[in-house]
Coordinates of N, CA and C in Angstrom, one line a residue:
M1 N -30.6 17.8 -72.2 CA -29.5 18.1 -72.3 C -29.4 19.7 -70.6
L2 N -28.3 18.6 -70.6 CA -28.1 19.5 -68.8 C -27.5 20.1 -69.0
F3 N -27.9 21.1 -68.2 CA -27.1 22.5 -67.3 C -26.5 22.4 -66.1
S4 N -25.6 22.6 -65.7 CA -25.0 23.1 -64.5 C -25.1 23.9 -64.3
I5 N -25.2 24.6 -63.5 CA -24.8 26.2 -63.1 C -24.6 26.1 -62.0
I6 N -23.6 27.5 -62.7 CA -23.1 27.6 -60.0 C -22.5 29.0 -60.0
T7 N -23.0 29.1 -58.6 CA -22.7 29.8 -59.2 C -22.2 30.4 -57.2
V8 N -21.0 31.0 -57.1 CA -20.0 31.5 -55.8 C -20.4 32.5 -55.1
T9 N -20.7 32.6 -53.5 CA -20.5 33.3 -52.9 C -20.5 33.7 -52.3
Y10 N -19.5 34.7 -51.5 CA -18.9 35.3 -50.2 C -19.4 36.4 -49.4
N11 N -19.7 36.2 -48.8 CA -20.8 37.2 -48.2 C -21.8 38.7 -48.6
A12 N -22.1 37.9 -49.8 CA -22.9 38.6 -51.3 C -24.8 38.7 -50.7
S13 N -25.1 38.8 -49.7 CA -26.9 38.8 -49.5 C -27.3 40.2 -50.6
R14 N -26.3 40.8 -50.4 CA -27.4 42.2 -51.0 C -27.6 41.6 -52.6
W15 N -27.0 40.3 -53.2 CA -27.8 40.4 -54.6 C -27.7 39.2 -54.9
I16 N -27.3 37.6 -53.6 CA -27.5 36.4 -54.1 C -28.7 35.8 -54.9
E17 N -30.5 36.6 -54.2 CA -31.3 36.2 -54.4 C -31.9 36.9 -55.9
R18 N -31.4 37.0 -56.4 CA -31.5 38.1 -57.7 C -31.7 37.3 -58.8
T19 N -29.4 36.8 -58.1 CA -29.3 35.5 -58.9 C -30.2 34.6 -58.9
I20 N -30.7 34.1 -57.3 CA -30.8 32.7 -58.2 C -32.5 32.7 -58.4
Q21 N -32.5 33.5 -58.5 CA -34.0 33.6 -58.9 C -33.8 33.7 -60.4
S22 N -33.7 34.8 -60.7 CA -32.8 34.5 -62.4 C -33.3 32.7 -63.1
V23 N -31.8 31.7 -62.5 CA -31.9 30.5 -62.7 C -33.5 29.6 -62.2
I24 N -33.7 29.9 -61.4 CA -35.1 29.3 -60.7 C -36.1 30.1 -61.7
S25 N -36.4 30.8 -61.9 CA -37.4 31.0 -62.8 C -37.3 30.6 -64.4
Q26 N -35.9 29.4 -65.1 CA -35.7 29.3 -66.8 C -37.3 29.1 -66.5
S27 N -37.4 29.1 -67.8 CA -38.9 28.1 -69.1 C -38.1 26.8 -69.4
Y28 N -36.4 26.7 -69.6 CA -36.2 25.3 -68.9 C -36.1 24.6 -68.0
S29 N -36.0 23.5 -68.4 CA -36.2 22.6 -67.0 C -35.0 21.9 -66.4
H30 N -34.2 21.3 -67.4 CA -33.0 20.7 -67.9 C -31.8 21.6 -66.6
I31 N -32.2 22.6 -65.7 CA -30.6 22.8 -64.8 C -30.8 22.0 -64.1
E32 N -29.4 22.1 -63.0 CA -28.8 21.4 -61.9 C -28.4 22.9 -61.6
Y33 N -28.6 23.2 -60.6 CA -28.3 24.8 -59.8 C -27.7 24.1 -58.7
I34 N -26.3 24.6 -58.3 CA -25.5 24.4 -57.0 C -24.6 25.6 -56.7
I35 N -24.5 26.1 -55.5 CA -24.6 27.6 -55.0 C -23.2 26.6 -54.1
I36 N -22.2 27.8 -54.5 CA -21.2 27.3 -53.2 C -21.1 28.3 -52.4
D37 N -20.9 28.8 -51.2 CA -20.2 29.7 -50.1 C -19.8 29.6 -48.6
G38 N -18.9 29.9 -49.0 CA -17.4 29.7 -48.7 C -17.3 30.6 -47.3
N39 N -18.8 31.0 -46.3 CA -19.1 30.3 -45.6 C -18.8 32.3 -45.3
S40 N -19.9 32.5 -45.5 CA -20.8 33.4 -45.2 C -21.1 33.6 -44.0
T41 N -20.8 34.4 -43.8 CA -22.0 35.9 -42.1 C -22.9 36.6 -42.5
D42 N -23.0 37.6 -43.7 CA -23.7 38.7 -43.4 C -25.8 37.7 -44.0
G43 N -25.5 36.5 -43.4 CA -26.8 36.1 -44.2 C -27.7 35.4 -45.5
T44 N -26.6 35.1 -46.0 CA -26.3 34.8 -47.4 C -26.7 32.9 -47.6
P45 N -26.5 32.4 -46.7 CA -26.1 31.1 -46.2 C -28.0 30.8 -45.7
E46 N -29.4 31.5 -45.2 CA -30.3 31.9 -44.7 C -31.4 31.9 -46.0
I47 N -30.6 32.9 -46.7 CA -31.3 33.3 -48.6 C -30.8 32.0 -48.8
I48 N -29.6 31.8 -49.4 CA -30.1 30.9 -50.2 C -31.0 29.7 -49.9
K49 N -30.7 29.0 -48.3 CA -31.8 27.3 -48.4 C -33.6 27.8 -48.1
K50 N -33.7 29.4 -48.5 CA -35.2 29.5 -48.9 C -35.2 29.4 -49.9
Y51 N -34.1 28.5 -50.9 CA -34.7 28.2 -52.3 C -34.1 26.7 -51.7
Q52 N -33.9 26.2 -51.2 CA -33.2 24.3 -50.7 C -34.1 24.4 -51.7
S53 N -35.5 24.1 -52.2 CA -36.2 22.6 -52.7 C -35.6 22.5 -54.4
S54 N -35.0 23.9 -54.6 CA -35.2 24.3 -55.8 C -33.2 24.1 -56.8
I55 N -32.7 24.1 -55.6 CA -31.1 23.7 -55.8 C -30.3 22.5 -55.5
A56 N -29.5 21.8 -57.1 CA -29.1 20.2 -56.3 C -28.9 20.2 -55.9
Y57 N -27.3 21.5 -55.3 CA -26.3 21.4 -54.7 C -26.6 22.5 -53.9
F58 N -25.6 22.3 -52.4 CA -25.2 23.0 -51.3 C -24.6 23.5 -50.5
V59 N -23.7 24.0 -50.0 CA -22.6 24.1 -49.1 C -22.6 25.1 -49.0
S60 N -21.4 25.6 -47.4 CA -21.2 27.0 -47.0 C -20.1 26.7 -46.0
E61 N -18.5 26.8 -45.9 CA -17.5 26.7 -45.6 C -16.8 27.1 -45.9
P62 N -14.9 26.8 -45.7 CA -14.1 27.9 -46.0 C -14.1 27.3 -46.7
D63 N -13.0 28.5 -47.7 CA -12.7 27.9 -49.6 C -11.6 28.3 -49.3
K64 N -10.5 28.4 -49.6 CA -9.3 29.0 -50.7 C -9.4 29.7 -51.1
G65 N -10.7 31.0 -52.1 CA -10.6 31.9 -52.0 C -11.6 31.3 -53.9
L66 N -12.2 32.6 -54.4 CA -12.7 32.3 -55.3 C -12.9 31.3 -57.1
Y67 N -11.2 30.8 -56.9 CA -11.3 30.3 -57.8 C -11.3 28.1 -56.9
D68 N -11.2 28.0 -55.6 CA -11.1 27.2 -55.4 C -12.7 26.8 -54.5
A69 N -13.7 28.1 -54.4 CA -15.1 27.5 -55.2 C -15.2 27.1 -56.4
M70 N -14.5 27.2 -57.6 CA -15.3 27.2 -58.1 C -14.7 25.9 -58.9
N71 N -13.5 25.0 -58.3 CA -13.3 24.0 -58.5 C -14.5 23.1 -57.4
K72 N -14.7 23.6 -56.9 CA -16.0 23.0 -56.1 C -17.0 23.0 -56.7
G73 N -18.0 23.7 -57.1 CA -18.4 23.7 -57.8 C -18.3 22.8 -58.8
L74 N -17.7 23.0 -59.9 CA -17.0 22.1 -60.9 C -17.2 20.1 -60.6
K75 N -16.7 20.1 -59.9 CA -17.1 18.2 -59.0 C -17.5 17.9 -58.3
S76 N -18.8 18.7 -58.9 CA -20.3 19.4 -57.9 C -21.0 19.0 -58.9
A77 N -21.0 18.9 -59.8 CA -21.4 19.1 -61.7 C -21.2 18.2 -62.4
S78 N -22.2 17.9 -62.8 CA -23.4 16.4 -63.6 C -23.7 16.5 -64.9
G79 N -24.0 18.2 -65.3 CA -24.9 18.4 -66.5 C -23.9 18.1 -67.8
D80 N -24.1 18.4 -68.6 CA -23.4 18.5 -70.0 C -22.4 19.6 -70.2
Y81 N -23.1 21.2 -69.9 CA -21.8 22.2 -69.3 C -22.5 22.8 -68.2
V82 N -21.2 23.2 -68.4 CA -21.3 24.3 -67.4 C -21.2 25.8 -67.7
W83 N -21.7 26.4 -66.3 CA -22.3 27.3 -66.7 C -21.4 28.3 -65.1
F84 N -20.7 29.5 -65.5 CA -20.7 30.1 -64.0 C -21.7 31.3 -63.9
L85 N -22.4 31.3 -63.0 CA -23.1 32.9 -62.5 C -22.5 33.4 -60.8
N86 N -22.0 34.5 -60.6 CA -21.2 35.0 -59.9 C -22.7 35.6 -59.1
A87 N -23.2 35.2 -58.0 CA -24.2 36.7 -57.4 C -23.5 37.8 -57.4
G88 N -25.1 38.8 -58.1 CA -25.2 40.6 -58.0 C -25.7 39.2 -59.6
D89 N -24.4 38.4 -60.9 CA -24.7 38.3 -62.0 C -26.4 37.9 -62.6
T90 N -26.8 37.7 -63.2 CA -28.6 37.0 -63.9 C -28.2 37.0 -64.8
I91 N -29.6 35.6 -65.5 CA -29.3 34.9 -67.0 C -29.9 36.0 -68.2
Y92 N -29.2 36.3 -68.9 CA -30.5 37.1 -69.1 C -32.1 37.4 -69.0
S93 N -32.1 35.9 -69.7 CA -34.5 36.7 -69.2 C -34.2 35.0 -68.7
D94 N -36.1 34.7 -68.4 CA -36.0 33.8 -68.5 C -36.6 33.3 -68.8
N95 N -36.4 33.0 -70.6 CA -36.7 32.3 -71.1 C -35.0 31.9 -72.4
T96 N -33.8 32.4 -71.7 CA -32.3 32.4 -72.1 C -31.9 30.6 -72.6
V97 N -32.0 30.0 -71.5 CA -31.9 28.3 -71.7 C -31.9 27.8 -73.2
Q98 N -33.6 28.3 -73.0 CA -34.5 27.8 -74.0 C -33.8 27.6 -75.7
E99 N -33.7 29.7 -75.0 CA -33.1 30.0 -77.1 C -32.0 29.2 -76.6
I100 N -31.4 28.9 -75.7 CA -30.0 28.6 -76.2 C -29.9 27.2 -77.1
V101 N -31.0 26.2 -76.6 CA -31.5 25.1 -77.0 C -31.5 25.0 -78.1
N102 N -32.5 25.9 -78.4 CA -33.4 26.9 -79.8 C -31.9 26.2 -80.7
T103 N -31.4 27.7 -80.4 CA -30.1 27.4 -81.6 C -29.8 26.8 -81.6
L104 N -28.9 26.3 -81.3 CA -28.6 24.4 -80.7 C -29.0 24.1 -81.9
G105 N -30.1 23.2 -82.2 CA -30.9 23.1 -82.9 C -30.8 21.2 -82.4
S106 N -30.2 20.3 -84.4 CA -30.4 19.0 -83.9 C -28.1 18.8 -84.3
R107 N -28.2 20.0 -84.5 CA -26.3 19.5 -84.2 C -25.8 19.3 -83.3
N108 N -24.7 18.8 -83.5 CA -23.8 17.9 -82.2 C -23.7 18.9 -81.4
L109 N -23.6 18.3 -80.2 CA -22.8 19.2 -79.6 C -22.2 19.9 -79.3
P110 N -22.0 21.5 -79.2 CA -20.7 21.6 -79.7 C -19.3 21.6 -77.8
D111 N -18.8 22.5 -78.0 CA -17.8 21.8 -77.0 C -18.0 23.1 -75.7
I112 N -17.9 24.5 -76.9 CA -18.7 25.2 -76.4 C -19.1 26.3 -76.7
I113 N -20.2 27.1 -75.5 CA -21.1 28.4 -76.2 C -20.7 28.8 -75.9
Y114 N -21.3 30.2 -76.2 CA -20.9 31.7 -76.3 C -21.1 32.6 -76.7
G115 N -21.6 33.5 -76.2 CA -22.6 34.6 -76.3 C -22.2 35.8 -75.5
E116 N -23.6 37.0 -76.1 CA -22.7 39.1 -75.7 C -23.6 38.8 -73.5
T117 N -22.7 40.0 -73.7 CA -23.1 40.7 -71.5 C -23.7 41.5 -71.9
Q118 N -24.6 41.7 -70.8 CA -25.5 43.6 -70.9 C -24.8 43.2 -69.6
I119 N -23.8 45.0 -69.0 CA -23.9 44.8 -68.2 C -25.1 45.8 -67.8
V120 N -25.0 45.5 -65.7 CA -26.4 45.6 -65.5 C -25.1 46.7 -63.1
D121 N -25.3 47.8 -63.3 CA -25.7 48.1 -62.2 C -25.5 47.4 -60.3
E122 N -25.1 47.8 -59.0 CA -25.5 46.8 -58.3 C -26.8 47.4 -58.1
Q123 N -28.2 47.9 -59.0 CA -29.2 47.5 -58.8 C -29.7 46.3 -59.1
G124 N -29.5 46.2 -60.2 CA -29.4 45.7 -61.3 C -29.9 46.1 -62.1
N125 N -30.2 47.1 -63.3 CA -30.5 48.2 -63.7 C -29.1 48.2 -65.2
S126 N -29.6 47.9 -66.0 CA -29.4 48.1 -67.5 C -27.8 49.0 -67.5
V127 N -27.0 48.6 -67.4 CA -25.6 49.9 -67.9 C -25.3 50.3 -69.4
A128 N -25.0 49.1 -70.1 CA -24.1 49.1 -71.8 C -24.6 47.8 -71.9
M129 N -23.8 47.8 -73.2 CA -23.8 46.5 -73.9 C -22.4 46.5 -73.5
R130 N -21.4 44.7 -73.1 CA -20.0 45.3 -73.0 C -19.0 45.2 -74.0
R131 N -18.4 46.4 -73.8 CA -16.8 46.8 -74.5 C -16.7 46.0 -75.3
L132 N -16.5 45.6 -74.5 CA -15.8 44.4 -76.1 C -17.2 43.4 -76.4
K133 N -16.8 43.1 -78.1 CA -17.3 42.2 -78.5 C -17.6 41.1 -79.1
A134 N -18.0 39.4 -78.7 CA -18.3 38.1 -79.1 C -17.3 38.6 -80.0
P135 N -16.4 37.6 -80.9 CA -16.4 37.5 -82.1 C -17.4 36.4 -82.3
E136 N -17.3 36.5 -83.9 CA -18.3 36.0 -85.3 C -18.0 34.4 -84.9
K137 N -16.4 34.3 -85.5 CA -16.2 32.9 -84.7 C -14.9 33.0 -83.8
L138 N -14.6 31.9 -83.2 CA -13.9 31.9 -81.4 C -12.9 31.7 -82.1
T139 N -11.7 31.3 -81.0 CA -10.3 31.1 -81.3 C -10.1 30.8 -80.1
W140 N -8.7 30.3 -79.0 CA -8.3 30.4 -78.4 C -7.2 32.2 -78.6
K141 N -7.0 32.1 -80.0 CA -6.2 32.9 -80.7 C -6.9 34.7 -80.2
S142 N -8.0 34.1 -80.9 CA -8.9 35.5 -79.8 C -8.6 36.1 -78.5
F143 N -8.3 35.9 -77.0 CA -8.3 35.5 -76.3 C -6.7 37.0 -76.2
R144 N -5.6 36.9 -77.1 CA -4.8 37.4 -77.0 C -4.9 39.3 -77.2
M145 N -6.6 38.9 -78.1 CA -7.4 41.0 -77.7 C -7.3 41.4 -76.5
G146 N -7.7 39.8 -75.3 CA -7.9 40.2 -74.9 C -9.3 39.5 -73.6
M147 N -10.5 39.0 -72.7 CA -11.2 38.4 -72.8 C -12.4 38.7 -73.7
L148 N -12.0 38.8 -74.8 CA -13.2 38.7 -75.0 C -14.6 38.5 -75.5
V149 N -15.1 37.7 -74.4 CA -16.2 36.7 -73.8 C -16.3 36.8 -72.9
C150 N -17.3 37.5 -72.2 CA -17.2 37.5 -70.8 C -17.6 36.1 -70.2
H151 N -17.3 35.8 -69.0 CA -16.8 34.4 -67.8 C -18.2 34.2 -67.9
Q152 N -19.0 35.0 -67.7 CA -20.4 34.6 -67.6 C -21.1 34.2 -68.9
S153 N -20.7 34.5 -69.5 CA -21.6 34.0 -71.0 C -20.6 32.7 -71.4
F154 N -20.0 32.2 -71.4 CA -19.7 31.7 -71.8 C -19.9 29.6 -71.6
L155 N -20.3 29.0 -71.9 CA -20.6 27.9 -71.4 C -19.6 26.3 -71.9
V156 N -18.9 25.8 -71.5 CA -18.2 24.9 -71.4 C -18.6 23.3 -71.2
K157 N -18.0 22.4 -72.5 CA -19.3 21.4 -71.9 C -18.2 20.8 -70.4
R158 N -19.2 19.9 -70.0 CA -18.2 19.4 -68.5 C -17.2 18.0 -69.4
A159 N -17.2 17.7 -70.2 CA -16.2 16.4 -70.7 C -14.8 17.6 -70.9
V160 N -14.4 18.5 -71.5 CA -13.7 20.1 -71.6 C -13.6 20.8 -70.1
A161 N -14.1 21.4 -69.6 CA -13.9 22.0 -68.2 C -12.7 20.8 -67.5
E162 N -12.2 21.9 -67.0 CA -10.3 21.2 -66.6 C -10.5 22.8 -64.9
S163 N -10.0 21.8 -64.2 CA -9.1 22.7 -62.9 C -9.6 24.4 -63.1
Y164 N -9.7 25.2 -62.1 CA -8.7 26.6 -62.6 C -7.5 26.4 -62.1
D165 N -7.2 27.2 -62.5 CA -5.0 27.4 -62.3 C -5.1 27.9 -60.4
L166 N -5.1 27.5 -59.8 CA -4.4 27.8 -58.6 C -3.9 29.1 -57.9
Q167 N -2.5 28.7 -58.4 CA -0.9 29.9 -59.1 C -2.5 31.4 -59.6
Y168 N -3.5 32.0 -60.0 CA -3.3 32.6 -60.4 C -5.2 33.3 -59.1
R169 N -4.9 34.0 -59.0 CA -5.8 34.8 -57.9 C -7.2 35.6 -58.3
F170 N -6.6 36.5 -59.7 CA -7.6 37.5 -59.7 C -7.7 37.3 -61.3
A171 N -6.4 36.1 -61.6 CA -7.4 36.3 -64.0 C -7.0 34.6 -64.3
A172 N -8.0 33.5 -63.7 CA -7.9 32.7 -63.5 C -9.1 31.4 -64.5
D173 N -9.3 33.9 -64.4 CA -11.4 32.8 -65.0 C -10.3 33.0 -66.7
Y174 N -9.5 33.9 -66.9 CA -9.0 34.1 -68.0 C -8.6 33.0 -68.3
E175 N -7.3 32.4 -67.9 CA -6.7 31.5 -68.4 C -6.8 30.2 -68.5
W176 N -8.4 30.0 -67.7 CA -9.0 29.3 -67.9 C -9.6 28.4 -69.0
C177 N -10.6 30.4 -69.6 CA -11.7 29.6 -71.1 C -10.1 29.9 -72.4
I178 N -8.3 30.0 -71.8 CA -7.9 30.0 -72.2 C -7.9 28.7 -72.4
R179 N -7.4 27.8 -72.3 CA -7.6 26.1 -72.4 C -8.6 25.8 -72.1
C180 N -9.0 26.0 -72.1 CA -11.0 25.5 -71.9 C -10.8 25.3 -74.3
M181 N -11.0 26.5 -74.9 CA -11.0 27.3 -76.2 C -9.8 26.0 -76.9
K182 N -8.3 25.3 -76.1 CA -7.2 24.8 -76.7 C -7.6 23.5 -76.9
K183 N -8.1 23.0 -76.0 CA -8.9 21.4 -75.4 C -10.3 21.2 -77.1
A184 N -11.0 22.6 -77.0 CA -12.1 22.5 -78.1 C -11.9 22.1 -78.6
K185 N -13.5 21.3 -79.7 CA -13.0 21.1 -81.4 C -14.7 22.1 -81.6
T186 N -15.0 22.3 -81.3 CA -16.2 22.6 -81.6 C -16.8 24.2 -80.9
L187 N -16.9 25.5 -80.6 CA -17.6 26.8 -80.7 C -18.8 27.1 -80.8
F188 N -19.2 27.6 -80.5 CA -20.2 27.3 -81.5 C -21.2 29.3 -80.4
N189 N -21.4 29.7 -81.3 CA -21.7 31.9 -81.6 C -23.3 31.3 -81.0
T190 N -24.2 32.2 -79.9 CA -25.5 32.1 -80.0 C -26.4 32.7 -80.3
R191 N -24.9 34.1 -80.8 CA -25.8 35.3 -81.1 C -27.1 35.5 -79.8
L192 N -27.0 35.6 -79.2 CA -28.1 35.5 -78.5 C -27.0 36.7 -77.5
I193 N -28.1 37.5 -76.7 CA -27.2 37.8 -74.4 C -27.2 37.0 -73.8
L194 N -27.0 36.2 -73.4 CA -26.8 35.1 -72.4 C -26.9 35.6 -71.8
S195 N -26.6 36.9 -71.0 CA -25.9 36.8 -69.0 C -26.1 38.4 -68.7
R196 N -26.6 38.9 -67.7 CA -25.6 40.6 -67.2 C -25.0 40.8 -66.4
F197 N -24.4 41.3 -65.7 CA -22.5 40.6 -65.8 C -22.5 42.3 -64.0
L198 N -22.6 42.1 -63.1 CA -22.6 43.0 -62.2 C -21.5 43.8 -62.3
E199 N -21.3 44.9 -62.2 CA -20.2 45.2 -62.2 C -19.8 45.8 -61.1
A200 N -18.9 45.6 -60.2 CA -19.0 45.7 -58.2 C -17.8 46.3 -59.3
G201 N -17.2 46.3 -59.4 CA -15.4 47.2 -59.5 C -14.7 46.2 -58.7
L202 N -13.1 46.0 -58.9 CA -12.5 45.8 -58.1 C -11.4 47.3 -58.0
S203 N -10.8 46.8 -56.3 CA -10.3 47.6 -56.0 C -9.4 48.2 -57.3
A204 N -8.3 49.7 -56.9 CA -7.4 49.5 -57.5 C -5.9 48.8 -57.8
A205 N -6.1 48.2 -55.7 CA -4.8 47.4 -56.0 C -5.3 46.1 -56.8
N206 N -6.8 45.8 -56.9 CA -6.7 43.7 -57.7 C -6.6 44.5 -58.5
R207 N -7.0 45.7 -59.5 CA -7.4 45.9 -60.8 C -6.5 45.9 -61.1
K208 N -5.0 45.5 -60.8 CA -3.4 46.6 -60.9 C -3.0 44.2 -60.1
K209 N -3.0 43.7 -59.8 CA -2.8 42.7 -60.1 C -3.9 41.8 -61.1
S210 N -5.1 41.7 -61.5 CA -5.4 41.3 -62.9 C -4.5 41.1 -63.4
L211 N -4.7 42.6 -63.9 CA -4.2 42.7 -65.1 C -2.5 42.3 -65.5
K212 N -1.8 42.7 -63.5 CA -0.6 41.9 -64.4 C -1.4 40.5 -64.8
E213 N -1.4 40.0 -63.5 CA -1.7 37.7 -64.0 C -1.5 38.0 -65.5
R214 N -3.1 38.5 -65.6 CA -3.5 38.8 -67.5 C -2.7 38.9 -68.7
Y215 N -1.6 39.5 -68.0 CA -0.3 40.3 -69.3 C 0.8 38.4 -68.9
R216 N 0.4 38.1 -67.9 CA 1.5 36.9 -67.6 C 0.9 36.1 -68.5
I217 N -0.4 36.2 -68.3 CA -1.1 34.8 -69.5 C -0.7 34.1 -70.7
M218 N -0.2 35.8 -70.8 CA -0.5 36.7 -73.1 C 0.7 35.9 -72.8
C219 N 1.8 36.6 -72.0 CA 2.9 35.4 -72.4 C 2.7 35.0 -73.1
E220 N 3.0 33.4 -72.2 CA 3.1 32.2 -71.8 C 2.1 31.6 -72.8
N221 N 1.0 32.7 -73.3 CA -0.3 31.9 -74.6 C 0.1 32.2 -75.9
Y222 N 1.1 33.3 -76.2 CA 1.4 34.1 -77.2 C 2.5 34.7 -78.0
G223 N 3.5 34.6 -76.3 CA 4.4 35.8 -76.7 C 4.2 36.6 -76.3
K224 N 6.1 36.9 -75.8 CA 5.9 37.7 -74.7 C 6.2 38.9 -75.6
I225 N 7.1 39.0 -77.1 CA 6.6 40.4 -78.0 C 6.0 40.9 -78.1
P226 N 4.1 39.3 -79.0 CA 3.5 40.6 -79.0 C 2.9 41.1 -78.3
T227 N 2.9 40.5 -77.5 CA 1.9 40.9 -76.3 C 1.9 42.0 -75.9
Q228 N 3.9 42.7 -76.3 CA 3.7 43.6 -75.9 C 3.9 45.3 -76.4
I229 N 3.8 44.5 -77.5 CA 3.6 44.9 -78.9 C 1.8 45.3 -78.7
R230 N 0.7 44.2 -78.6 CA -0.2 44.7 -78.6 C -1.4 45.5 -77.3
H231 N -0.1 46.1 -76.3 CA -0.3 45.5 -75.2 C -0.1 47.6 -75.4
V232 N 0.8 48.9 -76.6 CA 1.1 49.8 -76.9 C -0.4 49.7 -77.4
W233 N -0.8 49.1 -78.1 CA -2.5 49.2 -78.7 C -3.6 49.0 -77.2
F234 N -3.4 48.7 -76.8 CA -4.1 48.9 -76.0 C -4.3 49.9 -74.6
A235 N -2.7 50.3 -74.5 CA -2.5 51.5 -74.0 C -3.7 52.4 -74.7
V236 N -3.2 53.2 -76.1 CA -3.9 54.0 -77.3 C -5.1 53.5 -76.9
R237 N -6.1 52.4 -77.1 CA -7.6 51.9 -77.6 C -8.4 52.9 -75.4
F238 N -7.7 52.5 -75.1 CA -7.7 53.1 -73.7 C -7.7 54.7 -73.6
Y239 N -7.2 55.3 -74.2 CA -6.6 56.6 -74.1 C -8.2 57.5 -75.0
I240 N -8.2 56.3 -76.1 CA -8.6 56.7 -76.8 C -10.5 56.3 -75.9
A241 N -10.6 56.0 -75.8 CA -11.9 56.0 -75.9 C -12.6 57.5 -74.3
K242 N -11.4 56.9 -73.2 CA -11.5 57.5 -72.3 C -11.3 59.5 -73.1
W243 N -10.4 59.4 -73.9 CA -10.7 61.2 -74.3 C -12.9 61.3 -74.9
T244 N -13.2 60.2 -75.3 CA -14.1 60.2 -76.5 C -14.5 60.5 -75.3
K245 N -15.3 59.4 -74.1 CA -16.2 59.8 -73.5 C -16.0 60.5 -72.6
K246 N -14.9 62.0 -72.6 CA -14.9 63.4 -72.3 C -15.3 64.1 -72.3
T247 N -15.5 63.9 -74.2 CA -15.8 65.3 -75.0 C -17.3 64.7 -75.1
V248 N -17.6 63.9 -74.7 CA -19.3 62.9 -74.9 C -19.9 63.4 -74.1
S249 N -19.4 64.2 -72.6 CA -20.5 63.7 -71.7 C -20.1 65.9 -71.4

């Protein structure tokens, strides 16, 4: 079983090395590592070239943004599964890929493999587990409640994976996951922590644009009125969490 792990970068010299090291240090050897760089000018390509012998495919050239670069990665992949890790994100442990294989056992390869996510800060230190937990049983309808599985802990069989929709600049990963799940016949919960996600944070302006895109995607997939009702609950949940955090601290 071959895993195509894809990292998309742009001016990520602060974080790219730890991402690379987390991939090439895996105890499982059947990994095709692909790095797509958007013509970085901060030394990122030079860092990547230090590990050239462990990288199956690397290119540094201008692109049309994050999801265009991800599409390039998909086109370059030849593995059974594609797995996206952005610069700063890491695989949870050196044995994680082997643990995934062990957990699958002799069963037929599922269309989607998923698990939990740990949040880390810019130094790579653990902050907390992701607030939204992966559901025991995942379907495309699960994402009507938001992105319950982090993109970095969502592995898709290459035969099922389609291109990212470039009309979305900030939430194409959310729409892509829904589309993949609609095509998938089998979704497998590893019950493992698969990745460490760098919570670098979006700017306020980009976060607002991302939420608007997600709302539009939800309306298109789950209906406008049900989505509006759920957003009332999302708002209540947000303020309860904010109030609880304030009282605890």
